[in-house]
Short mmCIF file of C-alpha atoms in Angstrom, two decimals:
data_model
loop_
_atom_site.label_atom_id
_atom_site.label_comp_id
_atom_site.label_asym_id
_atom_site.label_seq_id
_atom_site.Cartn_x
_atom_site.Cartn_y
_atom_site.Cartn_z
CA MET A 28 12.84 16.86 19.32
CA ASN A 29 15.07 18.26 16.45
CA ASN A 30 15.81 21.34 18.51
CA LEU A 31 17.66 19.37 21.30
CA THR A 32 21.33 19.06 21.43
CA GLU A 33 23.03 15.77 20.91
CA GLN A 34 23.62 15.26 24.57
CA GLN A 35 20.08 16.05 25.43
CA ARG A 36 18.88 13.62 22.79
CA VAL A 37 21.25 10.93 24.37
CA ILE A 38 19.70 11.60 27.93
CA VAL A 39 15.96 11.53 26.59
CA ALA A 40 16.67 8.21 24.55
CA LEU A 41 18.27 6.78 27.86
CA ASN A 42 15.11 7.84 29.73
CA GLY A 43 13.10 5.43 27.47
CA ASN A 44 12.05 7.60 24.49
CA ASP A 45 12.29 5.00 21.67
CA GLU A 46 11.52 7.56 19.07
CA VAL A 47 14.75 9.60 19.90
CA PHE A 48 16.70 6.33 20.28
CA GLU A 49 15.72 5.50 16.66
CA GLU A 50 16.50 9.01 15.40
CA LEU A 51 20.07 8.53 16.99
CA PHE A 52 20.37 5.14 15.55
CA THR A 53 19.27 6.48 12.11
CA GLN A 54 21.70 9.36 12.39
CA TYR A 55 24.63 7.03 13.17
CA TYR A 56 23.74 4.32 10.89
CA PRO A 57 26.25 5.15 8.30
CA VAL A 58 28.96 4.89 10.89
CA ALA A 59 27.68 1.42 11.78
CA ARG A 60 27.74 0.41 8.18
CA LYS A 61 31.25 1.74 7.64
CA VAL A 62 32.48 -0.29 10.71
CA GLN A 63 30.91 -3.58 9.45
CA ASN A 64 32.30 -3.01 5.87
CA ASN A 65 35.81 -2.63 7.45
CA PHE A 66 35.66 -5.87 9.58
CA PHE A 67 34.66 -9.38 8.48
CA ILE A 68 32.86 -11.20 11.19
CA SER A 69 32.04 -14.72 10.08
CA GLY A 70 28.49 -15.93 10.57
CA MET A 71 27.23 -12.32 11.20
CA ASP A 72 24.83 -11.08 8.63
CA LYS A 73 23.43 -7.34 8.22
CA ASP A 74 20.57 -7.93 10.55
CA ASP A 75 22.92 -9.36 13.20
CA TRP A 76 25.20 -6.48 13.05
CA ASP A 77 22.32 -3.93 13.04
CA GLN A 78 21.18 -5.60 16.23
CA GLU A 79 24.74 -5.44 17.71
CA ALA A 80 24.92 -1.79 16.61
CA ARG A 81 21.74 -1.00 18.51
CA ILE A 82 22.98 -2.63 21.61
CA ILE A 83 26.36 -0.73 21.33
CA LEU A 84 24.37 2.50 20.97
CA TYR A 85 22.51 1.90 24.15
CA LYS A 86 25.52 0.81 25.94
CA ALA A 87 27.55 3.97 24.44
CA MET A 88 24.68 6.19 25.60
CA GLN A 89 25.01 4.80 29.24
CA LYS A 90 28.76 5.22 29.26
CA PHE A 91 29.02 8.56 27.58
CA ASN A 92 30.52 11.37 29.65
CA PRO A 93 30.18 14.86 28.09
CA SER A 94 33.07 16.13 30.31
CA MET A 95 35.53 14.08 28.30
CA ARG A 96 35.30 16.58 25.50
CA VAL A 97 34.48 13.98 22.90
CA SER A 98 31.49 13.96 20.64
CA PHE A 99 28.96 11.25 21.16
CA GLY A 100 29.38 10.29 17.39
CA SER A 101 33.15 9.71 17.96
CA PHE A 102 32.49 7.96 21.18
CA TYR A 103 29.94 5.61 19.49
CA SER A 104 32.19 4.95 16.45
CA ARG A 105 35.08 4.03 18.81
CA SER A 106 32.60 1.66 20.71
CA LEU A 107 31.47 0.03 17.48
CA LYS A 108 35.06 -0.67 16.26
CA ASN A 109 36.10 -2.18 19.59
CA ARG A 110 33.09 -4.37 19.58
CA ALA A 111 33.95 -5.52 16.01
CA ILE A 112 37.49 -6.14 17.11
CA ASP A 113 36.16 -8.26 19.98
CA LEU A 114 33.92 -10.27 17.80
CA VAL A 115 36.65 -10.93 15.25
CA ARG A 116 39.03 -12.16 18.17
CA LEU A 117 36.23 -14.21 19.51
CA ASN A 118 35.64 -15.87 16.11
CA ASN A 119 39.32 -16.45 15.49
CA ALA A 120 40.38 -17.61 18.90
CA GLN A 121 42.53 -20.66 18.64
CA LYS A 122 40.45 -22.62 21.19
CA ARG A 123 37.26 -22.10 19.14
CA VAL A 124 38.67 -23.08 15.66
CA PRO A 125 37.55 -26.66 14.96
CA ASP A 126 40.13 -29.24 14.10
CA ASN A 127 38.35 -30.07 10.77
CA GLN A 128 36.53 -27.34 9.04
CA LEU A 129 32.94 -27.95 8.65
CA THR A 130 31.59 -28.74 5.05
CA SER A 131 28.25 -29.15 3.61
CA ILE A 132 27.08 -32.49 2.64
CA ASP A 133 25.76 -31.04 -0.61
CA VAL A 134 29.47 -29.84 -1.63
CA ASN A 135 30.58 -33.56 -2.17
CA GLU A 136 27.46 -35.58 -2.53
CA THR A 137 29.17 -38.47 -4.34
CA TYR A 138 31.63 -38.98 -1.41
CA TYR A 139 28.84 -39.14 1.17
CA SER A 140 26.69 -41.25 -0.79
CA ASP A 141 29.55 -43.73 -1.37
CA THR A 142 30.83 -43.80 2.23
CA MET A 143 27.81 -43.19 4.50
CA MET A 144 24.98 -45.57 4.97
CA ASP A 145 21.49 -44.10 4.85
CA ASP A 146 19.30 -46.07 7.23
CA ALA A 147 16.10 -44.44 5.61
CA SER A 148 16.73 -46.00 2.27
CA THR A 149 16.72 -49.77 2.22
CA CYS A 150 18.18 -52.35 -0.04
CA PRO A 151 15.33 -53.80 -2.49
CA GLU A 152 16.75 -57.31 -2.03
CA ARG A 153 16.64 -56.93 1.93
CA THR A 154 13.10 -55.60 1.68
CA THR A 155 11.91 -58.45 -0.50
CA MET A 156 13.49 -60.87 1.84
CA TYR A 157 11.78 -59.42 4.82
CA LEU A 158 8.51 -59.35 3.00
CA GLU A 159 8.72 -62.86 2.11
CA LYS A 160 9.75 -63.88 5.54
CA PHE A 161 6.79 -61.88 7.07
CA GLU A 162 4.32 -63.58 4.72
CA TRP A 163 5.82 -66.87 5.73
CA VAL A 164 5.33 -66.09 9.53
CA LEU A 165 1.72 -64.88 8.82
CA SER A 166 0.88 -68.04 7.04
CA GLU A 167 2.50 -70.08 9.94
CA CYS A 168 0.70 -68.15 12.77
CA SER A 169 -2.43 -69.11 14.44
CA ASP A 170 -5.31 -66.63 14.21
CA MET A 171 -4.54 -65.19 17.75
CA GLU A 172 -0.77 -64.91 16.82
CA ARG A 173 -1.68 -63.26 13.68
CA GLU A 174 -3.98 -60.62 15.37
CA ALA A 175 -1.21 -60.01 18.15
CA LEU A 176 1.45 -59.49 15.39
CA ILE A 177 -0.89 -57.13 13.40
CA LYS A 178 -1.94 -55.22 16.59
CA MET A 179 1.73 -54.83 17.82
CA ILE A 180 2.96 -53.69 14.45
CA SER A 181 0.23 -51.25 13.80
CA GLN A 182 0.13 -49.86 17.28
CA PRO A 183 3.28 -50.54 18.98
CA ASN A 184 2.79 -48.19 22.04
CA GLN A 185 -0.77 -48.86 22.47
CA ASN A 186 -1.84 -50.11 25.97
CA LEU A 187 -3.72 -53.51 25.69
CA LYS A 188 -6.52 -54.45 27.89
CA LEU A 189 -5.30 -56.35 30.98
CA ASP A 190 -7.34 -59.48 30.22
CA GLN A 191 -6.07 -59.64 26.57
CA SER A 192 -2.58 -58.25 27.28
CA ARG A 193 -0.95 -61.38 28.68
CA ALA A 194 -2.47 -63.66 25.80
CA LEU A 195 -1.48 -61.14 23.05
CA THR A 196 1.96 -60.55 24.37
CA ASN A 197 2.45 -64.32 24.49
CA ALA A 198 1.17 -64.71 21.02
CA PHE A 199 3.34 -61.95 19.86
CA GLU A 200 6.42 -63.46 21.30
CA ARG A 201 5.53 -66.70 19.52
CA CYS A 202 5.50 -64.94 16.23
CA ARG A 203 8.92 -63.19 16.98
CA ARG A 204 10.44 -66.69 17.65
CA LYS A 205 9.14 -68.16 14.39
CA PHE A 206 10.40 -65.03 12.60
CA ARG A 207 13.89 -65.47 14.13
CA ASN A 208 13.95 -69.16 13.94
CA ASP A 209 13.33 -69.54 10.15
#
């Protein structure tokens, strides 16, 4: 395939020859790197840009017209620059700029730990209060109420048998009332 002209290689690659497409991409890879180094596109890393460069290569092969007396390399380079400018404009568009810039929670841990409540971490005093109240409710419950409470807590979404469900539900509701009324 090395004896083909550049135009012929473009046509062969367009017809689905992945090997020739990769050869063209490898040949023009330094051009893609240079364009990437000339433009800062936030949020786009090397792999993203390489993928974008492959897409642009394919589109450039489709749009390339040899009668325009421009080499394919120049046409591809211009296509890359245009796409980079489009991406910069897209990222910097005023309507896409957030009102407040996003910051990582890790940057200012003390601020977030002082101002935001973490529902996952509980207050030791509150935990102790609830445990004492739970033990009191268990001691005040009948055997049926205790069984219902433990079953509902351990398997909250479990379907109960029809004959037991009404009695267990009522027993559980009595436990809840005792817990709230204390």
